[in-house]
XYZ file of C-alpha atoms in Angstrom:
708
model
C -14.955 -1.917 19.833
C -16.733 -3.239 16.775
C -19.481 -1.409 14.896
C -23.010 -2.332 16.070
C -23.849 -3.121 12.439
C -21.187 -5.828 12.169
C -22.203 -9.488 12.540
C -21.610 -10.550 16.169
C -20.652 -7.034 17.256
C -18.983 -6.873 20.680
C -21.383 -5.411 23.279
C -19.156 -5.880 26.313
C -15.993 -7.778 27.139
C -13.867 -8.598 30.169
C -11.022 -11.069 30.542
C -12.289 -14.494 29.465
C -15.868 -13.362 28.781
C -17.572 -11.505 25.924
C -21.163 -10.520 25.108
C -21.910 -10.434 21.381
C -24.917 -9.034 19.522
C -26.774 -11.783 17.641
C -27.604 -11.000 13.995
C -31.293 -11.063 13.150
C -32.603 -14.455 12.108
C -29.955 -16.437 14.008
C -31.248 -19.047 16.448
C -29.342 -18.128 19.625
C -30.236 -21.314 21.504
C -28.964 -23.516 18.715
C -25.860 -21.391 18.207
C -24.997 -21.422 21.931
C -25.216 -25.202 21.897
C -22.969 -25.424 18.834
C -20.498 -22.854 20.224
C -19.519 -25.319 22.924
C -17.525 -27.186 20.291
C -15.304 -24.194 19.468
C -11.741 -24.617 20.696
C -11.223 -22.621 23.891
C -14.908 -22.024 24.668
C -15.847 -22.946 28.232
C -19.539 -22.010 28.162
C -22.049 -20.161 26.007
C -25.614 -19.002 26.614
C -28.088 -16.986 24.571
C -30.393 -14.216 25.768
C -33.282 -14.132 23.298
C -34.783 -10.979 24.787
C -31.569 -8.993 24.499
C -30.617 -10.754 21.249
C -27.152 -11.479 22.594
C -24.766 -14.364 23.131
C -22.496 -14.560 26.189
C -19.358 -16.659 25.692
C -16.920 -17.637 28.434
C -13.548 -18.686 27.021
C -9.957 -19.521 27.883
C -7.783 -16.556 26.744
C -4.798 -18.869 26.379
C -6.540 -20.811 23.620
C -8.585 -18.205 21.750
C -9.527 -14.534 21.621
C -12.568 -12.414 20.767
C -11.797 -12.021 17.067
C -11.254 -15.754 16.565
C -14.533 -16.423 18.372
C -16.376 -13.958 16.145
C -14.994 -15.628 12.996
C -15.918 -19.103 14.261
C -19.423 -17.982 15.249
C -20.006 -16.412 11.828
C -19.208 -19.732 10.195
C -21.391 -21.677 12.657
C -24.293 -19.275 12.189
C -24.044 -19.561 8.420
C -24.051 -23.347 8.614
C -26.993 -23.439 11.013
C -28.942 -20.827 9.068
C -28.241 -22.501 5.750
C -29.688 -25.657 7.123
C -32.956 -24.465 8.544
C -33.441 -28.258 8.483
C -30.777 -29.071 11.090
C -29.935 -28.488 14.696
C -26.561 -29.101 16.239
C -24.754 -31.928 14.531
C -25.934 -35.165 16.142
C -22.927 -37.190 17.223
C -22.439 -40.828 16.331
C -23.339 -41.637 19.941
C -26.704 -39.919 19.461
C -27.241 -41.838 16.222
C -26.326 -45.102 17.957
C -28.656 -44.296 20.855
C -31.506 -43.553 18.477
C -30.880 -46.827 16.638
C -30.868 -48.757 19.931
C -34.229 -47.213 20.899
C -35.652 -48.031 17.466
C -34.680 -51.703 17.898
C -35.648 -51.723 21.561
C -39.215 -50.547 20.991
C -39.844 -53.826 19.154
C -38.520 -56.103 21.920
C -39.454 -54.463 25.231
C -42.772 -55.237 26.944
C -45.745 -53.132 25.704
C -45.797 -51.069 28.887
C -42.254 -49.831 28.295
C -42.621 -48.935 24.636
C -43.880 -45.403 25.269
C -40.955 -44.491 27.605
C -38.469 -45.947 25.100
C -40.077 -44.045 22.231
C -40.100 -40.812 24.235
C -36.437 -41.241 25.154
C -35.390 -41.107 21.502
C -37.992 -38.656 20.207
C -37.882 -36.123 23.065
C -34.765 -34.277 21.750
C -36.320 -33.990 18.308
C -39.638 -32.756 19.715
C -37.888 -30.332 22.063
C -35.832 -28.866 19.260
C -38.903 -28.539 17.036
C -40.655 -26.608 19.814
C -37.615 -24.336 20.349
C -37.368 -23.704 16.638
C -41.078 -22.906 16.358
C -40.803 -20.355 19.168
C -37.721 -18.725 17.660
C -38.426 -18.897 13.929
C -42.062 -19.832 13.437
C -43.080 -22.734 11.250
C -40.055 -24.416 9.624
C -39.131 -27.891 8.459
C -38.225 -28.744 12.072
C -41.829 -28.107 13.038
C -43.076 -30.380 10.245
C -40.768 -33.195 11.357
C -41.753 -32.787 15.005
C -45.434 -32.792 14.077
C -45.009 -36.004 12.065
C -43.346 -37.776 15.017
C -45.965 -36.427 17.431
C -48.750 -37.846 15.240
C -47.114 -41.296 15.319
C -46.745 -41.124 19.112
C -50.377 -40.013 19.514
C -51.496 -43.010 17.438
C -49.311 -45.303 19.622
C -47.319 -46.173 16.481
C -44.095 -46.259 18.455
C -42.168 -48.173 15.806
C -42.922 -45.454 13.227
C -42.041 -42.684 15.709
C -38.684 -44.158 16.741
C -37.710 -45.226 13.224
C -38.563 -41.773 11.894
C -36.551 -40.137 14.696
C -33.606 -42.425 13.925
C -33.720 -41.603 10.201
C -33.889 -37.887 10.943
C -30.984 -38.117 13.409
C -28.895 -40.146 10.977
C -29.809 -37.835 8.116
C -28.857 -34.731 10.104
C -25.544 -36.285 11.078
C -24.699 -37.196 7.484
C -25.883 -33.840 6.125
C -23.829 -31.948 8.684
C -20.821 -34.146 7.902
C -21.099 -33.333 4.198
C -21.479 -29.590 4.878
C -18.561 -29.659 7.329
C -16.425 -31.494 4.794
C -17.025 -28.646 2.332
C -15.827 -26.136 4.942
C -12.815 -28.249 5.858
C -11.831 -28.708 2.211
C -11.864 -24.964 1.665
C -10.128 -24.037 4.901
C -7.657 -26.891 4.359
C -6.094 -25.047 1.434
C -4.176 -23.055 4.033
C -1.333 -24.772 5.849
C -1.378 -24.295 9.618
C 1.789 -23.145 11.342
C 3.291 -25.091 14.225
C 2.255 -24.375 17.802
C 5.904 -23.952 18.861
C 8.396 -21.572 17.254
C 12.168 -21.391 17.753
C 13.526 -17.869 18.286
C 16.854 -16.308 19.195
C 16.759 -14.686 22.624
C 20.077 -13.228 23.826
C 21.863 -15.345 21.240
C 20.282 -18.583 22.461
C 17.689 -20.614 20.545
C 14.591 -21.130 22.656
C 11.186 -22.659 21.892
C 8.212 -20.366 22.536
C 4.470 -20.657 21.772
C 3.667 -19.300 18.305
C 1.492 -16.536 19.782
C 4.449 -15.349 21.913
C 6.540 -14.310 18.887
C 6.846 -10.526 18.640
C 7.983 -8.114 15.949
C 11.777 -7.975 15.964
C 12.358 -11.565 17.027
C 14.890 -13.629 15.119
C 12.868 -16.712 14.146
C 14.832 -19.883 13.359
C 13.285 -22.097 10.667
C 14.869 -25.365 9.547
C 14.156 -27.884 6.796
C 10.665 -29.372 7.037
C 9.260 -26.445 9.013
C 6.676 -23.882 7.986
C 7.675 -20.225 8.225
C 5.495 -18.761 11.012
C 6.041 -15.031 10.309
C 6.408 -12.537 7.476
C 9.879 -11.077 7.503
C 13.371 -10.684 6.063
C 16.179 -13.247 6.146
C 18.935 -12.217 8.581
C 21.230 -15.173 7.948
C 21.360 -18.603 6.377
C 20.374 -20.024 3.012
C 17.441 -22.256 2.108
C 15.208 -23.501 -0.679
C 11.676 -22.329 0.080
C 8.497 -23.775 -1.397
C 6.107 -20.822 -1.774
C 3.379 -22.661 -3.671
C 0.749 -22.213 -0.977
C 1.125 -18.418 -1.141
C 2.208 -17.715 -4.711
C 1.143 -20.755 -6.731
C 4.692 -21.177 -8.066
C 5.559 -24.867 -8.012
C 9.337 -24.293 -8.295
C 11.111 -23.668 -4.991
C 13.122 -20.447 -4.699
C 16.469 -19.779 -3.034
C 16.396 -17.422 -0.061
C 19.396 -15.730 1.552
C 20.216 -12.631 3.606
C 18.015 -9.671 2.645
C 15.298 -11.739 0.934
C 11.700 -11.546 2.096
C 9.793 -14.646 3.230
C 6.080 -15.178 3.847
C 4.303 -17.104 6.567
C 2.870 -20.440 5.476
C 5.752 -21.209 3.099
C 7.829 -24.356 3.588
C 11.592 -24.711 4.108
C 12.575 -27.673 1.925
C 16.356 -27.476 2.343
C 18.624 -25.370 4.505
C 18.071 -23.175 7.521
C 17.142 -19.504 7.977
C 17.044 -16.909 10.716
C 14.177 -14.539 9.856
C 13.618 -11.056 11.291
C 9.913 -11.038 12.218
C 8.098 -8.059 10.662
C 4.493 -9.314 10.821
C 3.395 -11.861 13.426
C 0.209 -13.588 14.552
C -3.003 -12.306 12.969
C -1.036 -9.751 10.929
C 0.812 -12.288 8.772
C -0.160 -12.835 5.161
C -1.377 -16.410 5.730
C -3.481 -15.351 8.743
C -5.125 -12.568 6.739
C -5.967 -15.029 3.976
C -7.295 -17.504 6.562
C -9.523 -14.775 8.001
C -10.786 -14.032 4.510
C -11.570 -17.703 3.940
C -13.502 -17.859 7.234
C -15.546 -14.849 6.200
C -16.136 -16.430 2.781
C -17.535 -19.540 4.476
C -20.268 -17.416 6.037
C -20.985 -15.177 3.052
C -24.223 -15.813 1.183
C -24.752 -15.550 -2.550
C -28.000 -14.455 -4.151
C -28.581 -18.048 -5.286
C -28.225 -19.266 -1.694
C -30.579 -16.595 -0.373
C -33.131 -17.397 -3.070
C -32.897 -21.113 -2.214
C -33.562 -20.327 1.451
C -36.506 -18.070 0.565
C -38.018 -20.728 -1.710
C -37.610 -23.426 0.953
C -39.340 -21.236 3.543
C -42.208 -20.488 1.165
C -42.753 -24.210 0.560
C -43.094 -25.139 4.259
C -46.734 -23.920 4.543
C -47.507 -25.710 1.274
C -46.338 -29.022 2.737
C -48.434 -28.425 5.856
C -51.522 -27.699 3.764
C -50.928 -30.811 1.662
C -50.673 -32.920 4.834
C -53.924 -31.410 6.123
C -55.634 -32.042 2.804
C -54.431 -35.643 2.699
C -55.884 -36.236 6.178
C -59.219 -34.555 5.359
C -59.656 -36.648 2.219
C -58.521 -39.989 3.673
C -58.985 -39.612 7.432
C -55.609 -41.366 7.755
C -53.130 -39.783 10.172
C -50.344 -41.993 8.817
C -50.798 -40.383 5.419
C -50.536 -36.902 6.949
C -47.419 -37.930 8.915
C -45.851 -39.262 5.724
C -46.389 -35.968 3.910
C -44.868 -34.011 6.787
C -41.637 -36.022 6.475
C -40.906 -34.763 2.948
C -40.088 -31.069 2.771
C -37.794 -29.146 0.435
C -35.763 -27.227 2.996
C -32.719 -29.466 3.486
C -31.843 -30.000 -0.166
C -32.540 -26.425 -1.176
C -30.804 -24.717 1.731
C -27.766 -26.981 2.047
C -26.910 -27.999 -1.510
C -26.310 -24.451 -2.773
C -23.637 -23.390 -0.230
C -21.992 -26.818 -0.445
C -21.743 -26.449 -4.243
C -20.229 -22.976 -3.910
C -17.689 -24.088 -1.305
C -16.731 -27.074 -3.424
C -16.189 -24.724 -6.366
C -14.080 -22.392 -4.214
C -11.999 -25.373 -3.125
C -11.496 -26.417 -6.755
C -10.512 -22.844 -7.596
C -8.006 -22.788 -4.745
C -6.480 -26.054 -5.948
C -6.163 -24.355 -9.348
C -4.245 -21.374 -7.896
C -7.284 -19.065 -7.870
C -8.353 -17.327 -4.649
C -12.099 -16.643 -4.819
C -13.318 -14.231 -2.150
C -16.767 -15.655 -1.527
C -19.716 -17.272 -3.262
C -20.923 -13.905 -4.564
C -17.742 -13.558 -6.615
C -18.333 -16.929 -8.294
C -21.964 -16.044 -8.949
C -21.050 -12.705 -10.532
C -18.258 -14.261 -12.592
C -20.655 -16.848 -13.996
C -23.022 -14.067 -15.130
C -20.271 -11.848 -16.630
C -20.808 -11.303 -20.364
C -18.071 -8.713 -20.996
C -14.385 -9.137 -20.120
C -12.267 -5.993 -19.983
C -8.486 -6.487 -19.823
C -5.831 -4.006 -18.843
C -2.927 -4.466 -21.272
C 0.394 -4.165 -19.490
C 1.057 -7.026 -17.096
C -2.215 -8.707 -18.039
C -2.427 -9.441 -21.768
C 1.306 -8.753 -21.878
C 3.951 -10.086 -19.540
C 4.958 -6.695 -18.157
C 8.564 -7.645 -18.987
C 10.316 -5.699 -21.752
C 12.161 -7.387 -24.611
C 14.549 -5.896 -27.160
C 12.809 -6.070 -30.538
C 15.159 -3.986 -32.709
C 18.692 -2.605 -32.676
C 18.959 0.255 -35.193
C 22.525 1.422 -35.986
C 23.468 4.865 -37.302
C 27.204 4.128 -37.577
C 28.463 1.538 -40.057
C 31.288 0.547 -37.680
C 28.780 -1.029 -35.304
C 26.312 -3.801 -36.024
C 23.083 -4.541 -34.100
C 24.844 -7.035 -31.804
C 27.604 -4.502 -31.100
C 24.963 -2.003 -29.943
C 23.362 -4.508 -27.624
C 26.724 -5.657 -26.185
C 27.936 -2.088 -25.635
C 24.722 -1.136 -23.828
C 24.657 -4.353 -21.785
C 28.255 -3.846 -20.630
C 27.315 -0.671 -18.741
C 23.755 -1.701 -17.854
C 24.614 -5.055 -16.264
C 24.838 -3.677 -12.705
C 21.617 -1.689 -12.961
C 18.410 -3.512 -11.864
C 15.944 -1.515 -13.910
C 13.520 -3.387 -16.256
C 15.113 -1.705 -19.298
C 18.602 -2.621 -18.167
C 17.665 -6.231 -17.411
C 16.021 -6.569 -20.845
C 19.168 -5.317 -22.588
C 21.444 -7.643 -20.600
C 19.132 -10.597 -21.343
C 19.230 -9.784 -25.068
C 23.031 -9.578 -25.048
C 23.467 -12.907 -23.282
C 21.030 -14.544 -25.686
C 22.904 -13.317 -28.770
C 25.200 -15.536 -30.776
C 28.190 -13.186 -30.340
C 27.945 -12.033 -26.761
C 30.869 -9.784 -25.779
C 31.574 -7.796 -22.643
C 33.340 -4.445 -23.113
C 35.643 -3.379 -20.286
C 34.662 -0.024 -18.831
C 35.360 2.340 -15.987
C 33.025 2.933 -13.047
C 29.427 3.368 -14.143
C 27.495 6.546 -13.297
C 23.794 6.063 -12.565
C 21.696 9.117 -13.402
C 18.276 8.548 -11.816
C 15.368 8.537 -14.307
C 17.763 9.280 -17.165
C 20.268 6.503 -17.814
C 23.844 5.359 -17.251
C 27.255 6.581 -18.378
C 30.804 5.250 -18.376
C 34.007 5.198 -20.417
C 34.956 2.430 -22.870
C 38.290 2.512 -24.744
C 38.774 6.113 -23.685
C 35.439 7.360 -25.043
C 32.336 8.310 -23.039
C 29.334 6.034 -23.539
C 25.825 7.039 -22.463
C 22.731 4.851 -22.580
C 19.339 6.270 -21.681
C 16.395 8.432 -22.610
C 16.179 10.867 -25.496
C 16.179 13.754 -23.059
C 19.329 12.485 -21.333
C 21.287 11.891 -24.529
C 20.147 14.946 -26.479
C 19.781 17.633 -23.836
C 22.038 16.609 -20.952
C 24.822 15.136 -23.098
C 24.377 17.458 -26.112
C 24.263 14.659 -28.701
C 22.399 15.508 -31.900
C 19.451 13.167 -32.615
C 17.545 15.368 -35.101
C 19.109 13.677 -38.131
C 17.331 10.450 -37.246
C 13.937 11.945 -36.352
C 12.052 9.913 -38.962
C 13.230 6.561 -37.563
C 12.702 7.716 -34.002
C 9.144 8.903 -34.693
C 8.332 5.626 -36.476
C 9.466 3.546 -33.523
C 7.614 5.749 -31.059
C 4.507 5.450 -33.228
C 4.722 1.667 -32.955
C 4.436 2.014 -29.184
C 8.013 0.971 -28.478
C 10.242 2.130 -25.642
C 13.559 3.517 -26.912
C 17.063 3.510 -25.438
C 19.474 5.950 -27.092
C 23.175 5.016 -27.251
C 25.744 7.761 -27.515
C 29.425 6.904 -27.938
C 32.209 9.413 -28.271
C 29.708 12.276 -28.520
C 27.705 10.771 -31.404
C 24.429 8.856 -31.588
C 25.486 5.419 -32.832
C 22.145 3.673 -32.483
C 18.835 2.995 -30.771
C 17.476 -0.079 -29.015
C 13.714 -0.551 -29.301
C 11.946 -2.535 -26.584
C 8.398 -3.710 -26.225
C 6.311 -5.520 -23.664
C 5.884 -9.133 -24.800
C 2.433 -10.584 -25.435
C 1.587 -13.490 -23.153
C 1.659 -16.815 -24.978
C -1.662 -17.829 -23.429
C -3.492 -14.580 -24.297
C -5.139 -15.793 -27.508
C -6.036 -19.204 -26.031
C -7.547 -17.582 -22.942
C -9.741 -15.262 -25.000
C -10.870 -18.176 -27.179
C -11.851 -20.182 -24.090
C -13.770 -17.237 -22.657
C -15.745 -16.890 -25.883
C -16.444 -20.633 -25.848
C -17.891 -20.160 -22.353
C -20.420 -17.577 -23.465
C -18.541 -14.272 -23.106
C -19.997 -11.840 -25.663
C -17.369 -9.085 -25.715
C -13.652 -8.877 -24.902
C -12.159 -5.376 -24.669
C -8.744 -3.918 -23.835
C -7.827 -0.734 -21.960
C -4.342 0.757 -22.129
C -2.355 3.935 -21.742
C -0.232 2.824 -24.702
C -0.143 4.450 -28.144
C -3.201 3.898 -30.314
C -1.230 2.222 -33.119
C 0.317 -0.360 -30.785
C -3.037 -0.993 -29.107
C -4.726 -1.472 -32.490
C -2.085 -4.010 -33.566
C -2.471 -5.958 -30.324
C -6.271 -5.928 -30.499
C -6.171 -7.180 -34.078
C -3.683 -9.931 -33.224
C -5.918 -11.195 -30.397
C -9.235 -10.710 -32.206
C -10.618 -8.369 -29.555
C -13.981 -6.693 -29.955
C -12.560 -3.260 -29.193
C -9.984 -1.229 -27.294
C -9.424 2.140 -25.640
C -5.891 3.564 -25.855
C -3.864 6.503 -24.497
C -5.879 6.406 -21.258
C -5.139 8.112 -17.983
C -5.607 6.002 -14.800
C -9.003 7.533 -13.968
C -10.258 6.856 -17.510
C -10.383 3.090 -16.925
C -12.880 3.323 -14.063
C -15.008 5.770 -16.098
C -15.144 3.367 -19.059
C -16.108 0.466 -16.804
C -18.826 2.610 -15.236
C -20.175 3.608 -18.649
C -20.257 0.008 -19.903
C -22.056 -1.082 -16.726
C -24.636 1.689 -17.234
C -25.282 0.258 -20.706
C -26.180 -3.069 -19.110
C -22.923 -4.984 -19.482
C -21.946 -7.368 -16.676
C -18.226 -6.697 -16.577
C -15.317 -8.794 -15.400
C -12.294 -6.483 -15.223
C -8.800 -7.988 -15.214
C -5.891 -5.841 -14.046
C -2.723 -5.743 -12.012
C -1.641 -2.192 -11.222
C -2.368 0.386 -8.558
C -4.142 2.419 -11.224
C -6.446 -0.555 -11.904
C -7.884 -0.622 -8.366
C -10.826 1.763 -9.077
C -11.842 -0.257 -12.145
C -11.492 -3.545 -10.234
C -13.747 -2.197 -7.488
C -16.308 -0.753 -9.906
C -16.674 -3.825 -12.118
C -19.306 -6.535 -11.682
C -16.396 -8.769 -10.689
C -12.719 -7.804 -10.430
C -9.852 -10.206 -11.153
C -6.276 -9.366 -10.087
C -3.219 -10.903 -11.711
C -0.696 -12.850 -9.661
C 2.068 -10.242 -9.844
C -0.320 -7.360 -9.334
C 0.044 -4.540 -6.836
C -1.159 -5.264 -3.297
C -4.028 -2.767 -3.569
C -5.209 -4.409 -6.790
C -5.205 -7.865 -5.175
C -7.031 -6.566 -2.099
C -9.651 -4.721 -4.167
C -10.368 -7.604 -6.538
C -13.034 -10.259 -5.941
C -10.751 -12.944 -7.379
C -6.942 -13.069 -7.171
C -4.744 -15.364 -9.250
C -2.071 -17.177 -7.241
C -0.124 -18.198 -10.340
C 1.256 -16.042 -13.157
C -0.783 -17.782 -15.832
C -3.431 -15.913 -17.824
C -5.352 -19.111 -18.531
C -6.314 -19.222 -14.855
C -8.902 -16.590 -15.785
C -10.573 -19.005 -18.186
C -10.292 -21.718 -15.513
C -12.080 -19.446 -13.033
C -14.872 -18.757 -15.528
C -15.339 -22.477 -16.171
C -15.410 -23.253 -12.437
C -18.016 -20.534 -11.846
C -20.158 -21.689 -14.779
C -19.994 -25.313 -13.616
C -20.985 -24.291 -10.074
C -24.065 -22.437 -11.329
C -25.015 -25.341 -13.615
C -24.712 -27.730 -10.670
C -26.871 -25.476 -8.498
C -29.489 -25.294 -11.261
C -29.475 -29.091 -11.552
C -29.822 -29.354 -7.773
C -32.885 -27.102 -7.916
C -34.548 -29.209 -10.589
C -33.608 -32.507 -8.930
C -34.817 -31.347 -5.519
C -38.144 -30.099 -6.828
C -38.866 -33.202 -8.922
C -37.774 -35.796 -6.337
C -39.434 -34.130 -3.348
C -42.598 -33.449 -5.321
C -42.724 -37.108 -6.326
C -42.203 -38.230 -2.705
C -44.831 -35.769 -1.469
C -47.307 -36.948 -4.084
C -46.734 -40.611 -3.274
C -47.087 -39.900 0.460
C -50.268 -37.874 -0.045
C -51.876 -40.740 -1.989
C -50.940 -43.245 0.705
C -48.258 -45.135 -1.221
C -45.538 -44.393 1.360
C -45.422 -44.957 5.106
C -43.827 -42.317 7.359
C -40.712 -44.450 7.719
C -40.352 -45.015 3.977
C -40.885 -41.318 3.329
C -38.171 -40.426 5.872
C -35.754 -42.879 4.252
C -36.416 -41.585 0.738
C -36.337 -37.940 1.757
C -33.079 -38.151 3.715
C -31.495 -40.432 1.136
C -32.205 -38.067 -1.760
C -31.028 -35.081 0.284
C -27.710 -36.743 1.094
C -27.309 -37.784 -2.546
C -27.825 -34.210 -3.738
C -25.339 -32.920 -1.152
C -22.708 -35.444 -2.207
C -23.254 -34.474 -5.844
C -22.735 -30.826 -4.845
C -19.272 -31.673 -3.524
C -18.143 -32.881 -6.918
C -16.503 -30.206 -9.055
C -14.598 -31.035 -12.188
C -12.078 -28.903 -14.020
C -10.365 -30.143 -17.139
C -6.738 -29.321 -16.358
C -4.272 -28.572 -19.108
C -1.285 -30.934 -19.333
C 1.542 -29.734 -17.160
C -0.496 -27.222 -15.200
C 0.166 -27.057 -11.506
C -2.051 -26.512 -8.523
C -1.463 -24.800 -5.238
C -2.284 -27.847 -3.202
C -0.080 -30.154 -5.240
C 2.835 -29.387 -2.994
C 1.122 -29.361 0.372
C 3.450 -29.764 3.272
C 3.094 -32.120 6.189
C 1.404 -30.558 9.182
C 3.388 -32.440 11.779
C 5.326 -30.451 14.334
C 8.548 -29.055 12.938
C 11.820 -30.591 14.069
C 14.092 -28.563 16.298
C 16.484 -26.498 14.144
């Protein structure tokens, strides 16, 4: 059972029927009407007194949680457009147009019935809205049409009703397109899935797959589950989930994610997460919630629009008192601010979120964009964020003249090559990149957990590992080289000690590599108005100081414990800084949650990506600067929409009040400018760097998958 405080909390449910609690401010009558269009819904009715919505549905096509998600999105759309009812269909628009033409050609005695036939729905909705929500823009429109009918100006009444119906249809189409663009970033899975049952491949509905099934996926099909490859080999395009444009090879033992595409080959996947528990389904749920989430800018737009409704009514009354002309009053009532103000802001945010998604940036709601745009201080974790998180050999220091630097690296790599530790992989990579790569034959390698490796080469014992392992466990003297060792440690480097034949013959120094895009990203952030850029790290102070100087940072904090990062973020916030924190590790989660806006790197820990407001889907630091530019552009567009709406609607209102515009002309101008502002809100530009990829660039076909 859901919490009573949740939107659309479940009050009662039986098979095929659920009663949901309506959130305050939601028009139940309008929502029930719109709910009929949800897939699987058979009927819906609202109980205004009990503030509830009863939905009858087909359990084979939907369930309670899917209904709740769909209703949240519908409610947000309806509430955002306090200027719209249910989306008028093209048939309704055509019918309204026919009545508008017909009122001019039918005999005079039939003009009133024709006019009422096309205006009755509008008047009825205005009355419903007035009862449920008080005076809104719907009431103003209904009053304007009623005035024209009362004056027997049937042409004005029907034409106005037609323009309003057409305008609502176009406005709803634009708003729906914004939702579809955003939701369309996620690739749907096929309705039918092939699974192995008793060794035989059978087709089952996607919702019939259970944990433990062997799911067969062939070329051209989308993986429907999260799981592990049991058999087969394939090239898998993971761009939709990871942002990586290069396909990866998958074979037995490899993990695969739902939503990814099999480009070549065929796999049998052991299903570990199915249905609503898969990664792609969880992201889809998040997107649905984002569609209904309101930013402060959107709420302020709605509040301003509501405050202006009484002003328009007073202006209409004043125009009538001064002129005695009901047409003038009806004209004023046609031009309100609600549609442009309430609709343009969420459309702009959703367009920006779509652009971000195409740029491999998952933004978890309009609030995240709004907070990112206002961030004036960026705080970066070092390892895995400003640096790659991958170690590189920077020095090979020899203490035995018989061995050169390349000999040290080759000796270490020969015994490390079967060990998949980051240090081992860095040493092997350095050996293979050297000009004189050589493999030394050795006996079986011993792996000593958390210490190092040991083997025998040419009859002598070789050990590669930590200082503790070499000096204390193996009894090799390292004191004679303390000065060099201390210097390297002081530079923040990780050291591998190499003992051969009972003597220390050398040390390999490794360091996390700085990301190539780090300096460019920081420069772009500063160009976009960021005042301070800081770094937090548990690394040595000397290394942190060198890195901060190389990147031109405004400051750094070094030698930190995990809890120190959150405390520093909290202190900066208390000083008034609006902080964007960028991190990737489990220890970054508290800081990500406590910042004004948290940004998780692509290869970050799951808890970091879940905690963050924004998650990068591509391992490219410059995506952070992209996200900042997208957020800034969205807020600039919203600000322009505000100014444009106020100036245009004020001009229309003024012209109508002075009698320069008829009701029909006012309706045309008002709806035309509203649609223009909405279309402008859909446009979102991002100057892409040459060669950069986007998640959607490799979208897969959504046609049913072929039989494996």
